[in-house]
């Protein structure tokens, strides 16, 4: 038995994203996003699911805030649907869209919950995709226009801002692997997109400073831990490349103002030409107030000639898997956080996502998701170890408050601590909700 104790100042929260929970896709003047298009393209999403209704949080946000209040969290991370604000991506502003987020934010503040707002959680206006999306540098300016409007509109109400959620997913998963919208398979395109996201991030941080917004701004890359199968140099190097695709590729430009040279050389061997314009790297290299980290999983891997992009292959090392098939790899959470701190310094970190997929259903009103409780406990122990090793953790937000639209997996994969019945839209608090509630209230838990 052990007691795992967290500092009193630690913020506890939960996270969601617009397209995954809101529904109401044709309400109040919302424009289309690339996820409307993608989810309605046959074969892209399991069961042909889409976000038309999702959790209907657009209409049920008061009920959802009441759930958060009961949970006792001090912070809620949500994202804004860009096409609700700019139905055409740029130009005319849709007042009704702003009104929805004012209502949500006011409800949060009235309940003592700090809003943490993500500006881009994947729902790019389709109107901008029609002009090339993130491959087109005009999208950078459209994003800054949208961000500036949001900063001014919510000044004094929203104090924590995130530019981009999971830039690796937005670029490589969506434009090289092709699993997410817009679904292309082109490494040059994906590399351009990754760069343009970083430039848009930097320009937005600059605008935030120039406007003198009261608050803090950061971004939220997703990271995985890649553990070498052996201490052979070729295994170590393969895992270093696989890991750097998430970490160094997206961190070095922001924290050091350059791309990792060994990765650039590897990409150039694959035929990629870096398209960097004068001033881009200085723009990206802006001090940020905090780093958001999304961590779910890690894996053991080894060198395998001509395997994938990096001559790297995962090895099934017998770890338990969540229902989506991802390894439960809590030591990777500790390792990645200490790695980032050693490399980039003691930057303030919010864990903006961490959670697991277990598809337990209610039984007489009870959802016994013991797998999720175990996952949470193991990852919070790793987090606590990292904090005791000098990692500057300010807060922890679990993914997700609610079961929701899990992108290409549709509604088949549940990450919530609250169950959602997608037929009736009824919410049922899972056992993990009660475990987390107690942990949040105490600031500690007992390992059993
Ligand atoms: C990789 C699948 C083929 C979300 C991936 C699929 C295809 C080689 C969860 N984070 O819903 C990563 N999530 O919206 C943000 N994070 O490859 C929030 N990453 O591989 C959550 C999916 C993901 C992924 C999913």
XYZ file of C-alpha atoms and ligand atoms in Angstrom:
473
model
C 0.000 0.000 0.000
C 1.183 3.499 -0.799
C -0.242 6.999 -0.781
C 0.379 9.042 -3.921
C 0.159 12.705 -2.988
C -0.066 15.653 -5.383
C 0.602 19.329 -4.613
C -2.370 21.451 -3.546
C -1.875 23.897 -6.462
C -2.238 21.109 -9.024
C -5.154 21.720 -11.379
C -7.396 18.777 -12.201
C -9.646 18.653 -15.215
C -11.206 16.855 -18.116
C -11.087 17.445 -21.857
C -13.311 17.245 -24.931
C -13.342 18.650 -28.471
C -16.002 20.382 -30.539
C -16.693 17.942 -33.366
C -16.503 14.964 -31.021
C -19.260 16.130 -28.650
C -21.312 19.057 -29.974
C -23.499 17.658 -32.739
C -25.860 20.361 -34.083
C -23.773 20.547 -37.236
C -26.393 22.488 -39.177
C -27.565 24.743 -36.335
C -27.229 28.499 -36.092
C -25.225 29.074 -39.245
C -22.318 26.680 -38.691
C -20.297 26.088 -41.864
C -18.989 22.699 -42.922
C -15.674 21.342 -41.705
C -13.378 18.756 -43.244
C -14.716 16.237 -40.725
C -18.266 16.610 -42.068
C -16.924 15.828 -45.517
C -14.615 13.031 -44.407
C -17.114 11.257 -42.157
C -19.674 11.261 -44.971
C -17.225 9.750 -47.432
C -17.949 6.000 -47.539
C -15.269 3.837 -45.972
C -13.513 6.528 -43.946
C -15.199 6.092 -40.545
C -16.267 2.814 -38.928
C -20.005 2.148 -39.474
C -20.236 5.371 -41.483
C -20.620 7.267 -38.194
C -20.441 11.068 -38.167
C -20.673 14.005 -35.753
C -24.173 15.181 -36.762
C -25.550 14.473 -33.285
C -22.567 13.175 -31.280
C -23.305 13.869 -27.575
C -25.528 16.828 -28.479
C -23.473 18.931 -26.094
C -24.432 21.996 -28.145
C -27.857 21.730 -26.533
C -26.885 19.917 -23.328
C -23.880 21.977 -22.215
C -25.602 22.948 -18.945
C -26.090 19.305 -18.035
C -22.452 18.632 -18.954
C -21.166 21.523 -16.821
C -23.280 20.188 -13.935
C -21.485 16.839 -14.377
C -18.128 18.647 -14.198
C -19.245 20.489 -11.085
C -20.135 17.182 -9.447
C -16.744 15.794 -10.521
C -15.127 18.714 -8.709
C -12.656 19.669 -11.435
C -11.124 23.140 -11.553
C -10.413 23.191 -15.304
C -12.266 22.147 -18.444
C -10.588 21.853 -21.799
C -12.865 22.278 -24.806
C -12.305 23.349 -28.385
C -13.986 25.890 -30.603
C -15.443 24.860 -33.916
C -13.811 27.310 -36.340
C -16.656 26.922 -38.895
C -19.204 27.977 -36.256
C -17.325 31.294 -35.963
C -16.287 31.713 -39.616
C -18.634 29.547 -41.708
C -16.522 30.332 -44.776
C -13.193 30.102 -42.957
C -12.556 33.831 -43.164
C -14.480 37.066 -43.658
C -17.960 37.156 -42.181
C -18.329 36.307 -38.479
C -21.285 34.213 -37.292
C -22.566 35.836 -34.084
C -24.631 32.776 -33.168
C -21.485 30.674 -33.049
C -19.804 33.111 -30.666
C -22.959 33.136 -28.558
C -22.768 29.387 -27.977
C -19.216 29.626 -26.610
C -20.133 32.642 -24.462
C -22.950 30.609 -22.951
C -20.640 27.664 -22.319
C -17.831 29.784 -20.847
C -20.256 31.773 -18.667
C -21.712 28.529 -17.340
C -18.208 27.229 -16.543
C -17.197 30.444 -14.769
C -20.445 30.530 -12.801
C -19.534 27.056 -11.544
C -15.942 27.960 -10.654
C -14.405 25.993 -13.535
C -11.498 27.550 -15.461
C -11.944 27.269 -19.235
C -8.954 26.084 -21.282
C -9.735 26.734 -24.923
C -8.233 24.877 -27.875
C -8.529 26.912 -31.063
C -7.822 24.082 -33.492
C -8.946 20.566 -32.697
C -9.106 19.331 -36.292
C -12.332 20.837 -37.682
C -10.893 23.011 -40.457
C -13.561 24.925 -42.404
C -14.213 22.994 -45.615
C -14.128 26.327 -47.495
C -10.415 26.579 -46.638
C -9.726 22.949 -47.558
C -11.267 23.720 -50.952
C -8.414 26.195 -51.429
C -5.710 23.726 -50.405
C -6.207 23.643 -46.623
C -3.006 23.680 -44.562
C -0.914 23.221 -47.706
C -1.863 26.795 -48.629
C -0.145 29.514 -46.622
C -3.301 31.657 -46.820
C -4.790 29.262 -44.249
C -2.145 30.511 -41.795
C -3.486 34.066 -42.081
C -7.089 32.874 -41.844
C -6.202 31.058 -38.624
C -4.532 34.122 -37.098
C -7.599 36.217 -38.008
C -9.831 33.677 -36.253
C -7.523 33.465 -33.217
C -7.340 37.252 -32.816
C -11.111 37.503 -32.940
C -11.402 34.868 -30.222
C -8.780 36.566 -28.017
C -10.649 39.891 -28.201
C -14.092 38.364 -27.844
C -13.202 36.310 -24.748
C -10.720 38.683 -23.106
C -11.006 38.379 -19.328
C -13.112 35.219 -19.564
C -10.750 32.662 -21.093
C -7.232 32.836 -19.661
C -5.752 29.601 -21.025
C -5.370 29.093 -24.772
C -4.024 26.296 -26.930
C -3.321 26.962 -30.593
C -3.110 23.426 -32.012
C -4.101 20.043 -30.730
C -1.846 17.178 -31.846
C -0.081 18.721 -34.852
C 1.329 15.265 -35.712
C -2.221 13.981 -36.240
C -3.208 17.070 -38.240
C -0.217 16.666 -40.536
C 1.162 13.134 -40.793
C -1.826 11.052 -39.689
C -4.205 13.055 -41.879
C -2.047 13.721 -44.946
C 0.511 10.896 -45.068
C -1.092 7.906 -43.333
C -4.475 9.176 -44.519
C -6.493 7.866 -41.569
C -8.000 11.236 -40.640
C -9.450 14.159 -42.591
C -8.673 15.217 -45.245
C -7.282 11.729 -45.835
C -4.368 12.200 -48.236
C -1.320 9.932 -48.515
C 1.492 12.227 -49.524
C 4.602 12.745 -47.399
C 5.577 16.027 -49.056
C 2.083 17.397 -48.444
C 2.121 16.218 -44.820
C 5.518 17.855 -44.232
C 4.267 21.144 -45.703
C 1.187 20.958 -43.474
C 3.310 20.294 -40.361
C 5.445 23.337 -41.149
C 2.481 25.602 -41.834
C 0.839 24.574 -38.560
C 4.000 25.544 -36.715
C 4.152 28.902 -38.517
C 0.469 29.508 -37.705
C 1.189 28.624 -34.088
C 4.099 31.092 -33.916
C 2.164 33.893 -35.608
C -0.720 33.365 -33.211
C 1.540 33.520 -30.160
C 3.017 36.772 -31.547
C -0.472 38.201 -32.045
C -1.423 37.159 -28.504
C 1.570 39.129 -27.140
C 0.948 42.127 -29.388
C -2.683 42.342 -28.305
C -1.539 42.142 -24.680
C -4.075 39.440 -23.889
C -4.300 38.635 -20.178
C -3.581 34.938 -19.901
C -1.374 32.121 -21.102
C -0.880 30.414 -24.424
C 0.632 27.106 -25.479
C 0.137 24.189 -27.861
C -0.642 20.514 -27.328
C 1.477 18.022 -29.253
C 0.806 14.310 -28.800
C 3.737 12.157 -27.828
C 4.376 8.427 -27.614
C 7.271 6.641 -25.993
C 9.427 4.438 -28.225
C 11.510 1.996 -26.218
C 14.273 0.089 -28.055
C 13.948 -3.700 -27.960
C 17.646 -4.077 -27.304
C 20.694 -1.903 -26.751
C 21.892 -2.549 -30.326
C 22.660 0.784 -31.924
C 20.335 0.040 -34.864
C 17.387 -0.549 -32.501
C 18.195 2.591 -30.538
C 18.460 4.662 -33.738
C 15.202 3.270 -35.180
C 13.325 4.153 -31.987
C 14.975 7.548 -31.896
C 13.551 8.308 -35.361
C 10.111 6.926 -34.512
C 10.000 9.029 -31.335
C 11.410 12.185 -32.919
C 8.579 12.170 -35.446
C 6.317 13.181 -32.529
C 8.738 14.963 -30.220
C 11.714 16.649 -31.870
C 9.912 17.401 -35.147
C 7.312 19.493 -33.331
C 9.332 20.651 -30.293
C 12.718 21.705 -31.728
C 11.231 24.414 -33.996
C 9.249 25.930 -31.101
C 11.940 25.648 -28.400
C 15.125 25.936 -30.501
C 14.076 27.542 -33.783
C 15.299 24.676 -35.974
C 14.236 21.243 -37.208
C 16.171 18.191 -35.943
C 18.915 17.772 -38.554
C 19.053 13.947 -38.429
C 15.325 13.817 -39.167
C 15.528 16.400 -41.952
C 18.238 14.290 -43.601
C 16.104 11.155 -43.236
C 13.087 12.906 -44.774
C 15.216 14.260 -47.616
C 16.302 10.692 -48.382
C 12.579 9.943 -48.728
C 12.309 12.694 -51.343
C 10.918 15.457 -49.135
C 11.942 19.052 -49.822
C 11.626 21.332 -46.814
C 9.695 24.415 -47.873
C 10.772 26.991 -45.318
C 10.410 30.682 -46.123
C 12.568 33.499 -44.744
C 11.581 34.341 -41.190
C 9.542 31.164 -40.621
C 11.859 29.649 -38.033
C 12.036 32.891 -36.013
C 8.246 33.100 -36.153
C 7.869 29.557 -34.830
C 10.504 30.116 -32.149
C 8.304 32.147 -29.766
C 8.385 31.666 -26.016
C 5.200 29.900 -24.899
C 3.660 30.035 -21.439
C 2.996 26.335 -21.090
C 3.221 23.099 -22.978
C 0.237 20.797 -23.327
C 1.135 17.125 -23.500
C -1.181 14.424 -24.789
C 0.009 10.948 -23.854
C -1.791 7.655 -24.340
C 0.667 4.902 -25.180
C 4.134 3.684 -25.978
C 5.732 0.668 -27.538
C 8.844 -1.437 -27.854
C 10.382 -1.341 -31.318
C 13.377 -2.487 -33.309
C 15.267 -1.826 -36.508
C 13.660 -3.466 -39.537
C 15.074 -2.648 -42.956
C 12.553 -0.917 -45.237
C 9.806 -1.121 -42.656
C 7.603 1.953 -42.663
C 9.022 5.428 -42.916
C 11.823 4.892 -40.386
C 13.102 1.302 -40.784
C 11.350 0.738 -37.482
C 8.970 -2.004 -36.468
C 6.956 -2.449 -33.293
C 7.469 -5.607 -31.295
C 4.598 -7.041 -29.299
C 6.257 -7.214 -25.918
C 3.177 -8.594 -24.195
C 1.823 -5.411 -22.695
C -1.859 -5.237 -21.817
C -3.911 -3.404 -24.401
C -6.897 -1.109 -24.072
C -9.986 -1.848 -26.183
C -8.617 0.260 -29.064
C -5.529 -1.974 -29.136
C -3.030 0.512 -27.703
C -0.460 -0.748 -25.183
C -0.905 0.262 -21.568
C 2.566 1.788 -21.150
C 2.649 3.957 -18.020
C 6.452 3.949 -17.671
C 6.542 5.674 -21.062
C 4.627 8.576 -19.520
C 7.384 9.022 -16.921
C 10.113 8.591 -19.527
C 8.662 10.992 -22.060
C 8.058 13.708 -19.468
C 11.561 13.475 -18.023
C 13.010 13.307 -21.571
C 11.175 16.488 -22.590
C 12.282 18.267 -19.420
C 15.928 17.259 -19.893
C 15.855 18.389 -23.512
C 13.775 21.556 -23.363
C 13.999 22.679 -19.743
C 11.450 22.926 -16.963
C 8.687 24.444 -19.051
C 5.315 24.467 -17.256
C 3.323 21.463 -18.476
C -0.366 20.677 -18.468
C -1.271 17.110 -19.326
C -3.974 18.127 -21.782
C -4.986 14.532 -22.583
C -4.423 11.169 -20.961
C -6.957 8.407 -20.833
C -8.001 5.048 -22.172
C -10.523 3.229 -24.269
C -12.633 0.633 -22.501
C -16.036 -0.118 -23.959
C -17.882 -1.118 -20.790
C -21.659 -0.647 -20.888
C -24.067 0.181 -18.052
C -25.472 -2.724 -16.097
C -28.352 -1.662 -13.864
C -27.070 1.894 -14.036
C -23.488 0.932 -13.094
C -20.522 1.064 -15.461
C -17.772 -1.011 -13.914
C -14.780 0.217 -15.946
C -12.042 -1.183 -13.744
C -9.610 -1.142 -16.703
C -9.902 2.635 -16.888
C -9.433 3.044 -13.131
C -6.265 0.922 -13.292
C -5.004 2.896 -16.285
C -5.635 6.232 -14.537
C -3.973 5.061 -11.361
C -0.879 3.754 -13.163
C -0.492 6.915 -15.226
C -0.964 9.190 -12.229
C 1.772 7.266 -10.418
C 4.083 7.866 -13.389
C 3.070 11.523 -13.401
C 3.806 11.788 -9.705
C 7.227 10.155 -10.229
C 7.975 12.679 -12.978
C 7.008 15.587 -10.705
C 9.340 14.249 -8.045
C 12.033 14.172 -10.749
C 11.675 17.869 -11.560
C 9.033 17.842 -14.308
C 7.072 21.080 -13.929
C 3.503 19.763 -13.977
C 0.778 22.367 -13.424
C -2.274 20.316 -14.205
C -3.739 17.035 -15.408
C -6.789 16.769 -17.671
C -8.167 13.367 -18.480
C -9.511 12.416 -21.888
C -12.401 12.403 -21.856
C -15.267 13.796 -19.825
C -17.730 11.983 -22.101
C -17.724 9.050 -24.460
C -17.709 10.695 -27.879
C -17.030 10.512 -31.618
C -13.599 8.888 -31.753
C -12.716 10.070 -35.276
C -12.074 7.190 -37.708
C -13.345 4.757 -35.049
C -16.710 6.518 -34.931
C -18.745 5.695 -31.826
C -17.193 2.249 -31.377
C -14.388 3.380 -29.063
C -15.283 4.909 -25.696
C -12.785 7.109 -23.795
C -15.207 8.812 -21.363
C -15.404 8.681 -17.597
C -19.086 9.310 -18.295
C -20.980 6.870 -20.517
C -23.159 8.289 -23.287
C -26.039 6.301 -24.712
C -25.967 7.431 -28.343
C -29.638 6.540 -28.870
C -31.114 8.397 -25.881
C -28.112 10.686 -25.212
C -28.393 9.762 -21.549
C -25.222 10.281 -19.495
C -24.173 7.690 -16.872
C -21.227 8.295 -14.561
C -18.827 5.355 -14.707
C -16.963 3.928 -11.730
C -13.848 5.716 -13.003
C -15.770 8.990 -12.626
C -16.204 8.297 -8.927
C -12.573 7.194 -8.535
C -11.364 10.374 -10.260
C -13.797 12.517 -8.260
C -12.326 11.239 -5.028
C -8.764 11.748 -6.259
C -9.558 15.328 -7.331
C -11.209 16.070 -3.978
C -8.330 14.620 -1.938
C -5.334 15.506 -4.089
C -4.063 12.007 -3.319
C -5.023 8.372 -3.741
C -4.115 5.113 -2.152
C -2.604 2.412 -4.356
C -4.492 -0.793 -3.875
C -2.660 7.379 -34.439
C -3.992 4.954 -36.759
C -1.848 3.346 -39.188
C -7.584 11.674 -29.719
C -3.556 6.677 -35.211
C -4.909 6.802 -35.000
C -3.533 4.493 -38.102
C -0.359 3.133 -39.182
C -7.190 10.280 -29.512
N -6.576 12.600 -29.298
O -9.950 11.633 -29.480
C -3.103 8.206 -33.432
N -6.121 10.006 -30.494
O -9.491 14.143 -30.026
C -7.241 13.830 -29.506
N -4.897 10.496 -30.428
O -3.074 5.851 -36.214
C -8.657 13.599 -29.072
N -4.176 9.987 -31.404
O -2.215 4.049 -38.059
C -8.778 12.090 -28.964
C -5.372 7.636 -34.001
C -4.471 8.331 -33.210
C -4.942 9.161 -32.109
C -6.182 9.172 -31.554
